[in-house]
Coordinates of C-alpha atoms and ligand atoms in Angstrom, one line a residue:
X3 CA -9.2 24.1 3.9
X4 CA -7.1 24.8 7.0
X5 CA -3.5 25.6 6.4
X6 CA -1.1 23.2 8.0
X7 CA 1.8 24.5 10.0
X8 CA 4.9 22.6 9.0
X9 CA 7.6 23.2 11.7
X10 CA 10.8 24.9 10.6
X11 CA 12.9 21.9 11.7
X12 CA 10.9 19.6 9.4
X13 CA 11.3 22.0 6.5
X14 CA 15.0 22.1 7.2
X15 CA 15.3 18.3 7.3
X16 CA 13.3 18.0 4.1
X17 CA 15.3 20.6 2.3
X18 CA 18.6 18.9 3.3
X19 CA 17.6 15.2 2.9
X20 CA 19.1 13.3 0.0
X21 CA 17.4 10.0 0.9
X22 CA 13.8 9.7 1.7
X23 CA 11.7 6.5 2.0
X24 CA 7.9 6.6 2.2
X25 CA 5.7 3.7 3.3
X26 CA 2.1 3.8 2.3
X27 CA -1.0 1.8 3.2
X28 CA -4.6 1.7 2.4
X29 CA -5.4 5.1 3.8
X30 CA -3.6 6.7 0.8
X31 CA -6.1 5.2 -1.6
X32 CA -9.1 6.1 0.6
X33 CA -9.6 9.4 -1.1
X34 CA -9.6 7.7 -4.4
X35 CA -12.8 6.0 -3.2
X36 CA -11.3 2.7 -2.1
X37 CA -12.2 1.5 1.4
X38 CA -9.3 0.7 3.6
X39 CA -8.3 -3.0 4.2
X40 CA -9.9 -3.2 7.6
X41 CA -13.0 -1.4 6.5
X42 CA -13.5 -2.9 3.1
X43 CA -16.2 -5.6 3.4
X44 CA -19.6 -4.7 2.0
X45 CA -22.8 -6.4 0.8
X46 CA -22.4 -10.2 0.3
X47 CA -18.8 -10.0 1.7
X48 CA -19.7 -8.2 5.0
X49 CA -20.0 -11.6 6.7
X50 CA -16.4 -12.4 6.2
X51 CA -13.3 -10.8 7.7
X52 CA -10.7 -10.0 5.1
X53 CA -8.1 -11.8 7.2
X54 CA -10.2 -15.0 6.8
X55 CA -10.2 -14.7 3.0
X56 CA -6.7 -13.6 2.3
X57 CA -4.9 -16.8 3.1
X58 CA -3.7 -20.0 1.4
X59 CA -5.8 -22.1 3.7
X60 CA -8.9 -20.2 2.7
X61 CA -8.0 -20.8 -1.0
X62 CA -7.4 -24.5 -0.4
X63 CA -10.7 -24.8 1.4
X64 CA -12.9 -22.9 -1.0
X65 CA -10.9 -21.6 -4.1
X66 CA -14.0 -20.3 -5.8
X67 CA -15.0 -18.1 -2.9
X68 CA -11.6 -16.5 -2.7
X69 CA -11.4 -16.1 -6.5
X70 CA -14.8 -14.4 -6.5
X71 CA -13.8 -12.1 -3.6
X72 CA -10.8 -10.9 -5.6
X73 CA -12.9 -10.5 -8.7
X74 CA -15.2 -8.3 -6.7
X75 CA -12.2 -6.3 -5.3
X76 CA -10.7 -6.0 -8.8
X77 CA -14.1 -4.7 -10.1
X78 CA -14.2 -2.1 -7.3
X79 CA -10.8 -0.8 -8.4
X80 CA -11.8 -0.4 -12.1
X81 CA -12.1 3.2 -13.0
X82 CA -10.5 4.3 -9.7
X83 CA -7.9 7.1 -10.2
X84 CA -5.0 8.3 -8.1
X85 CA -5.8 11.2 -5.8
X86 CA -3.8 14.3 -4.8
X87 CA -1.9 12.3 -2.2
X88 CA -0.5 9.9 -4.8
X89 CA 0.4 12.9 -7.1
X90 CA 2.1 14.7 -4.2
X91 CA 4.4 11.6 -3.7
X92 CA 5.3 11.8 -7.4
X93 CA 6.3 15.5 -6.8
X94 CA 8.4 14.6 -3.7
X95 CA 10.2 11.9 -5.8
X96 CA 11.2 14.6 -8.2
X97 CA 12.6 16.8 -5.5
X98 CA 14.6 14.3 -3.5
X99 CA 17.8 12.8 -5.0
X100 CA 17.1 9.3 -3.7
X101 CA 13.4 8.5 -3.1
X102 CA 11.9 5.1 -2.5
X103 CA 8.2 4.5 -2.3
X104 CA 7.2 1.3 -0.4
X105 CA 3.6 0.4 -0.5
X106 CA 1.4 -2.3 1.0
X107 CA -1.3 -1.4 -1.4
X108 CA -2.2 -3.9 -4.2
X109 CA -4.2 -1.4 -6.3
X110 CA -1.3 -0.1 -8.5
X111 CA -2.4 3.6 -8.0
X112 CA 1.1 4.8 -7.2
X113 CA 2.5 3.6 -10.5
X114 CA -0.6 4.9 -12.3
X115 CA 0.1 8.4 -10.7
X116 CA 3.7 8.3 -12.0
X117 CA 5.8 7.1 -9.1
X118 CA 8.9 5.5 -10.4
X119 CA 10.9 3.8 -7.7
X120 CA 8.2 1.7 -6.1
X121 CA 8.4 -1.5 -4.1
X122 CA 5.1 -3.3 -3.8
X123 CA 5.4 -5.4 -0.7
X124 CA 2.0 -7.2 -1.0
X125 CA 1.8 -7.7 -4.8
X126 CA -0.6 -6.3 -7.3
X127 CA -4.3 -7.4 -7.5
X128 CA -4.4 -6.8 -11.3
X129 CA -1.9 -9.6 -11.9
X130 CA -2.9 -13.2 -11.9
X131 CA -0.7 -16.3 -11.7
X132 CA -0.9 -20.0 -11.4
X133 CA -1.1 -21.3 -7.9
X134 CA 1.0 -24.4 -9.0
X135 CA 3.6 -23.4 -11.5
X136 CA 3.6 -19.6 -11.0
X137 CA 3.1 -18.8 -14.7
X138 CA 1.4 -15.4 -15.1
X139 CA -1.9 -15.3 -17.0
X140 CA -2.8 -12.5 -19.4
X141 CA -6.4 -13.4 -19.7
X142 CA -9.0 -15.6 -18.0
X143 CA -12.7 -16.2 -17.9
X144 CA -14.5 -14.8 -14.9
X145 CA -17.8 -16.3 -15.7
X146 CA -16.9 -19.9 -15.1
X147 CA -18.6 -22.1 -12.4
X148 CA -15.1 -22.8 -11.1
X149 CA -11.8 -21.0 -10.8
X150 CA -10.1 -20.5 -14.1
X151 CA -7.1 -22.8 -14.8
X152 CA -3.5 -22.2 -15.9
X153 CA -3.0 -22.8 -19.7
X154 CA 0.4 -24.2 -19.0
X155 CA -0.2 -26.8 -16.3
X156 CA -3.9 -26.8 -15.4
X157 CA -3.4 -25.5 -11.9
X158 CA -5.8 -23.0 -10.4
X159 CA -5.2 -19.3 -11.0
X160 CA -4.9 -16.9 -8.1
X161 CA -4.2 -13.2 -7.6
X162 CA -0.5 -12.2 -7.4
X163 CA -0.9 -10.8 -3.9
X164 CA 0.6 -11.8 -0.6
X165 CA -1.7 -13.7 1.6
X166 CA -1.4 -14.0 5.4
X167 CA 1.2 -16.6 6.3
X168 CA 3.0 -16.2 2.9
X169 CA 6.4 -14.7 2.4
X170 CA 6.8 -11.3 0.8
X171 CA 8.5 -11.2 -2.6
X172 CA 12.2 -11.2 -1.6
X173 CA 13.4 -8.5 -4.1
X174 CA 10.7 -6.1 -3.0
X175 CA 11.3 -6.7 0.7
X176 CA 15.0 -6.4 0.4
X177 CA 14.7 -3.1 -1.5
X178 CA 12.3 -1.8 1.1
X179 CA 14.5 -2.8 4.1
X180 CA 17.6 -1.3 2.5
X181 CA 15.7 2.0 1.8
X182 CA 14.4 2.2 5.4
X183 CA 17.7 1.4 7.0
X184 CA 19.6 4.0 4.9
X185 CA 17.2 6.9 4.5
X186 CA 17.5 10.2 6.5
X187 CA 13.8 10.8 6.5
X188 CA 11.0 8.2 6.6
X189 CA 7.4 8.9 5.9
X190 CA 4.6 6.5 7.2
X191 CA 1.4 7.5 5.4
X192 CA -2.1 6.0 5.8
X193 CA -1.1 2.8 7.3
X194 CA -2.3 1.3 10.6
X195 CA 1.1 -0.3 11.1
X196 CA -0.3 -3.6 12.3
X197 CA 1.0 -5.9 9.6
X198 CA 4.6 -7.1 9.7
X199 CA 7.2 -6.8 8.3
X200 CA 6.0 -3.5 6.8
X201 CA 5.2 -2.1 10.2
X202 CA 8.8 -2.6 11.4
X203 CA 10.3 -0.5 8.6
X204 CA 9.6 2.8 10.4
X205 CA 11.3 1.5 13.5
X206 CA 14.3 0.3 11.5
X207 CA 14.6 3.8 10.0
X208 CA 14.3 5.4 13.4
X209 CA 16.9 3.1 14.9
X210 CA 19.3 4.1 12.2
X211 CA 18.8 7.8 12.9
X212 CA 16.1 8.8 10.4
X213 CA 13.6 11.5 11.1
X214 CA 10.2 9.8 11.1
X215 CA 7.1 11.6 9.8
X216 CA 3.7 10.1 10.2
X217 CA 0.5 11.2 8.3
X218 CA -2.6 9.4 9.3
X219 CA -6.3 10.1 9.9
X220 CA -6.0 8.4 13.3
X221 CA -3.3 7.8 16.0
X222 CA -1.4 4.6 15.6
X223 CA 1.2 2.7 17.6
X224 CA 3.8 4.6 15.7
X225 CA 2.5 8.1 16.5
X226 CA 4.2 8.6 19.9
X227 CA 7.5 7.5 18.5
X228 CA 7.3 9.6 15.3
X229 CA 9.2 12.9 15.3
X230 CA 6.4 14.6 13.4
X231 CA 2.8 13.6 13.2
X232 CA 0.2 15.2 10.9
X233 CA -3.4 14.2 11.8
X234 CA -5.7 14.1 8.8
X235 CA -6.0 13.0 5.2
X236 CA -3.0 12.3 3.1
X237 CA -4.7 13.7 0.0
X238 CA -4.8 17.1 1.8
X239 CA -1.6 17.0 3.9
X240 CA 0.9 15.8 1.3
X241 CA -0.1 18.3 -1.4
X242 CA 0.1 21.1 1.2
X243 CA 3.6 19.9 2.2
X244 CA 4.7 19.9 -1.4
X245 CA 3.3 23.4 -1.9
X246 CA 4.9 24.7 1.3
X247 CA 8.3 23.3 0.6
X248 CA 8.8 23.1 -3.1
X249 CA 6.6 25.6 -5.0
Ligands
OAD13 P1 -5.5 -0.5 7.3 O1 -6.9 -0.6 6.7 O2 -5.1 -1.4 8.4 O3 -5.2 0.9 7.8 C1 -5.5 2.1 7.0 C2 -5.0 3.3 7.8 O4 -5.2 4.4 7.0 C3 -5.6 3.5 9.1 O5 -4.6 3.8 10.1 C4 -6.4 4.8 8.9 O6 -6.5 5.6 10.1 C5 -5.7 5.5 7.8 N1 -6.5 6.3 6.9 C6 -7.7 6.1 6.5 N2 -8.0 7.1 5.6 C7 -7.0 7.9 5.5 C8 -6.7 9.1 4.8 N3 -7.6 9.6 3.9 N4 -5.5 9.7 4.9 C9 -4.6 9.2 5.8 N5 -4.8 8.1 6.5 C10 -6.0 7.5 6.4 O7 -4.5 -0.7 6.0 P2 -3.0 -1.0 5.9 O8 -2.2 -0.3 7.0 O9 -2.6 -0.7 4.5 O10 -2.0 -6.9 3.7 O11 -3.0 -2.5 6.1 C11 -1.8 -3.2 5.9 C12 -2.0 -4.5 5.4 O12 -2.9 -5.2 6.2 C13 -2.6 -4.6 4.0 O13 -1.7 -4.4 3.0 C14 -3.1 -6.0 4.0 C15 -3.6 -6.2 5.4 O14 -3.2 -7.3 6.0 C16 -2.2 -8.0 3.0 O15 -3.3 -8.2 2.5 C17 -1.1 -8.9 3.0

């Protein structure tokens, strides 16, 4: 594996920072074997764009189709483990006095790895709630001909994730915005930065004087505005960063 050259200014910022916020996207889970959001559709589902399935309109039109898509995605996550990128973020949290992890991922892998201060902007695919009364369901039958129903009110169950056109959970969003506005270093890792409001967090941090560090396998719209850009896999770059700075 090549050794990454972390510039002395970055080392100095990271050694001095007391407040770091990190935004992650689907790229961080790619090395756990999960396909990224925009590259996810396979088999039966290849004919659909995820954007056309992850919406309240799609659920209203064909709830069983959407339920089955999430069941398929939940199955794909079963047995998936965090990768070295997730664990490196846990290590960084131990080194920085105030560390906030903001994720767009619904796979729960950051918490599984051991990250503590986590805001999940887009929900968690493992949780299921009623589309009518909001009551969470602990168990449901996936083998029915139709979408399972809420035991409390009979409404259709749905995944506890944010769909296009829906608001983000306010407590998670407020926590993320506060962390981005007040941090001295902001990491953007494995996200294409095309979905708002998550994409605006790096800019909010930058406008408030934070040093912005991007790690991505490709260039994004943030790249030229970032103070530091590391081109490659987060599961390789983050552990190297931890090793170079804190071991
Ligand atoms: P995307 O699928 O849009 O982007 C994944 C990003 O990860 C891309 O920029 C890739 O270049 C990068 N990438 C892939 N593998 C990587 C690796 N091993 N290391 C580092 N980077 C890697 O996923 P998100 O940006 O997470 O929202 O998408 C954001 C949101 O868009 C999702 O949460 C979802 C979708 O709309 C909802 O469902 C509400």
